[in-house]
Amino acid sequence: MTSVPSSAAGALAELDAGLLWHPYSSMPAQHQPLLVESAEGVRLRLADGRELIDGMSSWWAAIHGYRHPVLDAAVQVQLASMSHVMFGGLTHAPAIRLAERLVQITPEELRHVFFTDSGSVAVEVAAKMALQYWISAGRPGKHKLMTWRGGYHGDTLHPMSVCDPEGGMHALWKSMLPVQVFQDAPPAGFDAPLDEAYLARWEAALAADSNEIAAIIVEPVIQGAGGMTFHNPSYLTRLRELADRHEVLLIVDEIATGFGRTGRLFALEHAAVSPDILCLGKAMTGGYLSMAATLCTPSVAERISSGDVPVLAHGPTFMANPLAAAVSLASIDLLLSQPWQSEVGRIETALTAGLAQAAELPGVTDVRVLGAIGVLQLRDPVSIEAATRAAVECGVWLRPFRDLIYTMPPYISSDDDLVRICRAMRAAAEASDAATR
Ligand SMILES: *Cc1c(COP(=O)(O)O)cnc(C)c1O
């Protein structure tokens, strides 16, 4: 129970402010980040001794919470044999076993696995696969990606080009980003009826431009960092049909939604859709280490491998890192060994009950819950400072963005933890509204 002495904590905070970029921040950052000393279960322990329930799972990743004995042991066992070796010309059991498991649990058509060290790079690899597929097929004119607005696929340049044009600040990067093909965002609502007129616009755009389009890329069922919106899973079924009809590949980005978060192991199971290329990341390692994966069908792999340049020219230094692979396999097997679906259902019920009253709050325009995800949408952009302070006072860590206060708690969160998270979200919404009025 030792805490960093406050003088040392103050010195660290000062160093942080002078040295470090944080996500989406300026230098120095406008708001001082909280100094975390350790984490266990669902709790973050701050240097000043305060404890916060992590309502964010460290951005979708820490589904089993922190310092889980099974995951700690998996890293330690692997550390005792090797932490890393290059993957060019060498291979190892952790990568092979993990690839085998990923192929087992994803749609049957996906048989090949490319490991990367982050989700953005998994999307880069997916884009490269799709573009090279058509180059190898002798149709290099099919070089664009098509997507819907409101998406988020990562922060490197090619993924940025398929993020929502406004959220992804395309105007700032105008001359640098590849120009992609956009449709409107999918009509909102998991239970909303399909909008045939909307699908007709996709059909018309594909009919007109499919000679330029390599692949459709979308997040399934939930658009995450682009706005935390839900859509009817049947849109995926229809995009699959459209892709086939117009000779375009389908890339599904499950980096946020994978590993149970929406109530299915993968969100594409809500629609029984099988993509040509699938991206995984975030919760894949239980939040322990940075690793992601791009899976593809034999048809994609064979086409690339029989082209004029018969290799996929990509090979990160830390490809298939053994520590990350070992903890990933342990995390997946831990998940599958439990009644995870009823745990996610329990969280869905608790979030639905705990957030229902928030609909009455001034400034709250929408409350939505799906699986272990709860969202309050506000009328105005959130005052991050006021909202964070209110949540911390309730003993909860939240990280709002834009007009959204949201949670995706670790699956091990107790009913009491969930009550506290919901209370903190309501308090954060009230504080933000008071601060922005
Ligand atoms: C987070 C995320 C990414 C990017 O992953 P990083 O590991 O942050 O590079 C890509 N796609 C989706 C859907 C994500 O949620």
PDB file of N, CA and C in Angstrom, residues 112 129-139 247 249 296-312:
ATOM      1  N   HIS A 112      -5.742 -17.482 -42.586  1.00  0.00           N
ATOM      2  CA  HIS A 112      -4.351 -17.026 -42.514  1.00  0.00           C
ATOM      3  C   HIS A 112      -4.249 -15.786 -41.638  1.00  0.00           C
ATOM      4  N   MET A 129      -3.267  -5.638 -48.229  1.00  0.00           N
ATOM      5  CA  MET A 129      -3.745  -6.925 -48.760  1.00  0.00           C
ATOM      6  C   MET A 129      -4.784  -6.696 -49.853  1.00  0.00           C
ATOM      7  N   ALA A 130      -5.748  -5.809 -49.548  1.00  0.00           N
ATOM      8  CA  ALA A 130      -6.840  -5.580 -50.503  1.00  0.00           C
ATOM      9  C   ALA A 130      -6.318  -4.941 -51.786  1.00  0.00           C
ATOM     10  N   LEU A 131      -5.431  -3.947 -51.649  1.00  0.00           N
ATOM     11  CA  LEU A 131      -4.925  -3.261 -52.842  1.00  0.00           C
ATOM     12  C   LEU A 131      -4.060  -4.207 -53.663  1.00  0.00           C
ATOM     13  N   GLN A 132      -3.210  -4.969 -52.961  1.00  0.00           N
ATOM     14  CA  GLN A 132      -2.311  -5.870 -53.688  1.00  0.00           C
ATOM     15  C   GLN A 132      -3.071  -7.028 -54.341  1.00  0.00           C
ATOM     16  N   TYR A 133      -4.176  -7.428 -53.708  1.00  0.00           N
ATOM     17  CA  TYR A 133      -5.025  -8.470 -54.297  1.00  0.00           C
ATOM     18  C   TYR A 133      -5.407  -8.065 -55.722  1.00  0.00           C
ATOM     19  N   TRP A 134      -5.829  -6.803 -55.886  1.00  0.00           N
ATOM     20  CA  TRP A 134      -6.281  -6.366 -57.211  1.00  0.00           C
ATOM     21  C   TRP A 134      -5.116  -6.087 -58.152  1.00  0.00           C
ATOM     22  N   ILE A 135      -3.978  -5.641 -57.609  1.00  0.00           N
ATOM     23  CA  ILE A 135      -2.785  -5.498 -58.463  1.00  0.00           C
ATOM     24  C   ILE A 135      -2.422  -6.868 -59.033  1.00  0.00           C
ATOM     25  N   SER A 136      -2.410  -7.872 -58.148  1.00  0.00           N
ATOM     26  CA  SER A 136      -2.053  -9.228 -58.589  1.00  0.00           C
ATOM     27  C   SER A 136      -3.075  -9.791 -59.563  1.00  0.00           C
ATOM     28  N   ALA A 137      -4.308  -9.314 -59.443  1.00  0.00           N
ATOM     29  CA  ALA A 137      -5.353  -9.796 -60.355  1.00  0.00           C
ATOM     30  C   ALA A 137      -5.310  -9.053 -61.688  1.00  0.00           C
ATOM     31  N   GLY A 138      -4.327  -8.143 -61.841  1.00  0.00           N
ATOM     32  CA  GLY A 138      -4.226  -7.397 -63.092  1.00  0.00           C
ATOM     33  C   GLY A 138      -5.220  -6.258 -63.184  1.00  0.00           C
ATOM     34  N   ARG A 139      -5.737  -5.818 -62.045  1.00  0.00           N
ATOM     35  CA  ARG A 139      -6.701  -4.705 -62.051  1.00  0.00           C
ATOM     36  C   ARG A 139      -6.254  -3.612 -61.074  1.00  0.00           C
ATOM     37  N   GLU A 247     -17.786  -7.197 -57.153  1.00  0.00           N
ATOM     38  CA  GLU A 247     -16.374  -7.607 -57.164  1.00  0.00           C
ATOM     39  C   GLU A 247     -15.500  -6.662 -56.343  1.00  0.00           C
ATOM     40  N   LEU A 249     -13.746  -6.434 -52.236  1.00  0.00           N
ATOM     41  CA  LEU A 249     -13.511  -7.211 -51.017  1.00  0.00           C
ATOM     42  C   LEU A 249     -14.195  -6.536 -49.829  1.00  0.00           C
ATOM     43  N   CYS A 296      -7.031 -13.325 -43.154  1.00  0.00           N
ATOM     44  CA  CYS A 296      -7.604 -13.281 -44.502  1.00  0.00           C
ATOM     45  C   CYS A 296      -7.971 -14.671 -44.982  1.00  0.00           C
ATOM     46  N   THR A 297      -8.704 -14.697 -46.094  1.00  0.00           N
ATOM     47  CA  THR A 297      -9.145 -15.961 -46.685  1.00  0.00           C
ATOM     48  C   THR A 297      -8.036 -16.529 -47.571  1.00  0.00           C
ATOM     49  N   PRO A 298      -8.073 -17.835 -47.856  1.00  0.00           N
ATOM     50  CA  PRO A 298      -7.119 -18.418 -48.805  1.00  0.00           C
ATOM     51  C   PRO A 298      -7.174 -17.733 -50.167  1.00  0.00           C
ATOM     52  N   SER A 299      -8.350 -17.289 -50.577  1.00  0.00           N
ATOM     53  CA  SER A 299      -8.450 -16.642 -51.888  1.00  0.00           C
ATOM     54  C   SER A 299      -7.606 -15.364 -51.928  1.00  0.00           C
ATOM     55  N   VAL A 300      -7.668 -14.556 -50.872  1.00  0.00           N
ATOM     56  CA  VAL A 300      -6.863 -13.331 -50.806  1.00  0.00           C
ATOM     57  C   VAL A 300      -5.372 -13.697 -50.781  1.00  0.00           C
ATOM     58  N   ALA A 301      -5.019 -14.650 -49.927  1.00  0.00           N
ATOM     59  CA  ALA A 301      -3.601 -15.022 -49.783  1.00  0.00           C
ATOM     60  C   ALA A 301      -3.041 -15.593 -51.087  1.00  0.00           C
ATOM     61  N   GLU A 302      -3.829 -16.446 -51.738  1.00  0.00           N
ATOM     62  CA  GLU A 302      -3.333 -17.088 -52.966  1.00  0.00           C
ATOM     63  C   GLU A 302      -3.150 -16.076 -54.089  1.00  0.00           C
ATOM     64  N   ARG A 303      -4.086 -15.156 -54.193  1.00  0.00           N
ATOM     65  CA  ARG A 303      -3.984 -14.153 -55.257  1.00  0.00           C
ATOM     66  C   ARG A 303      -2.725 -13.300 -55.063  1.00  0.00           C
ATOM     67  N   ILE A 304      -2.508 -12.823 -53.838  1.00  0.00           N
ATOM     68  CA  ILE A 304      -1.316 -12.002 -53.571  1.00  0.00           C
ATOM     69  C   ILE A 304      -0.059 -12.812 -53.875  1.00  0.00           C
ATOM     70  N   SER A 305      -0.064 -14.066 -53.463  1.00  0.00           N
ATOM     71  CA  SER A 305       1.145 -14.883 -53.553  1.00  0.00           C
ATOM     72  C   SER A 305       1.420 -15.394 -54.959  1.00  0.00           C
ATOM     73  N   SER A 306       0.493 -15.154 -55.886  1.00  0.00           N
ATOM     74  CA  SER A 306       0.735 -15.585 -57.262  1.00  0.00           C
ATOM     75  C   SER A 306       0.878 -14.383 -58.202  1.00  0.00           C
ATOM     76  N   GLY A 307       1.004 -13.179 -57.637  1.00  0.00           N
ATOM     77  CA  GLY A 307       1.151 -11.984 -58.465  1.00  0.00           C
ATOM     78  C   GLY A 307       2.581 -11.801 -58.946  1.00  0.00           C
ATOM     79  N   ASP A 308       2.818 -10.704 -59.693  1.00  0.00           N
ATOM     80  CA  ASP A 308       4.172 -10.408 -60.178  1.00  0.00           C
ATOM     81  C   ASP A 308       5.130 -10.189 -59.018  1.00  0.00           C
ATOM     82  N   VAL A 309       4.636  -9.568 -57.946  1.00  0.00           N
ATOM     83  CA  VAL A 309       5.420  -9.448 -56.708  1.00  0.00           C
ATOM     84  C   VAL A 309       4.751 -10.386 -55.706  1.00  0.00           C
ATOM     85  N   PRO A 310       5.194 -11.629 -55.631  1.00  0.00           N
ATOM     86  CA  PRO A 310       4.399 -12.648 -54.943  1.00  0.00           C
ATOM     87  C   PRO A 310       4.614 -12.696 -53.427  1.00  0.00           C
ATOM     88  N   VAL A 311       4.834 -11.536 -52.820  1.00  0.00           N
ATOM     89  CA  VAL A 311       4.980 -11.498 -51.363  1.00  0.00           C
ATOM     90  C   VAL A 311       4.152 -10.343 -50.815  1.00  0.00           C
ATOM     91  N   LEU A 312       3.717 -10.472 -49.566  1.00  0.00           N
ATOM     92  CA  LEU A 312       3.113  -9.332 -48.887  1.00  0.00           C
ATOM     93  C   LEU A 312       4.265  -8.592 -48.222  1.00  0.00           C
TER      94      LEU A 312
END
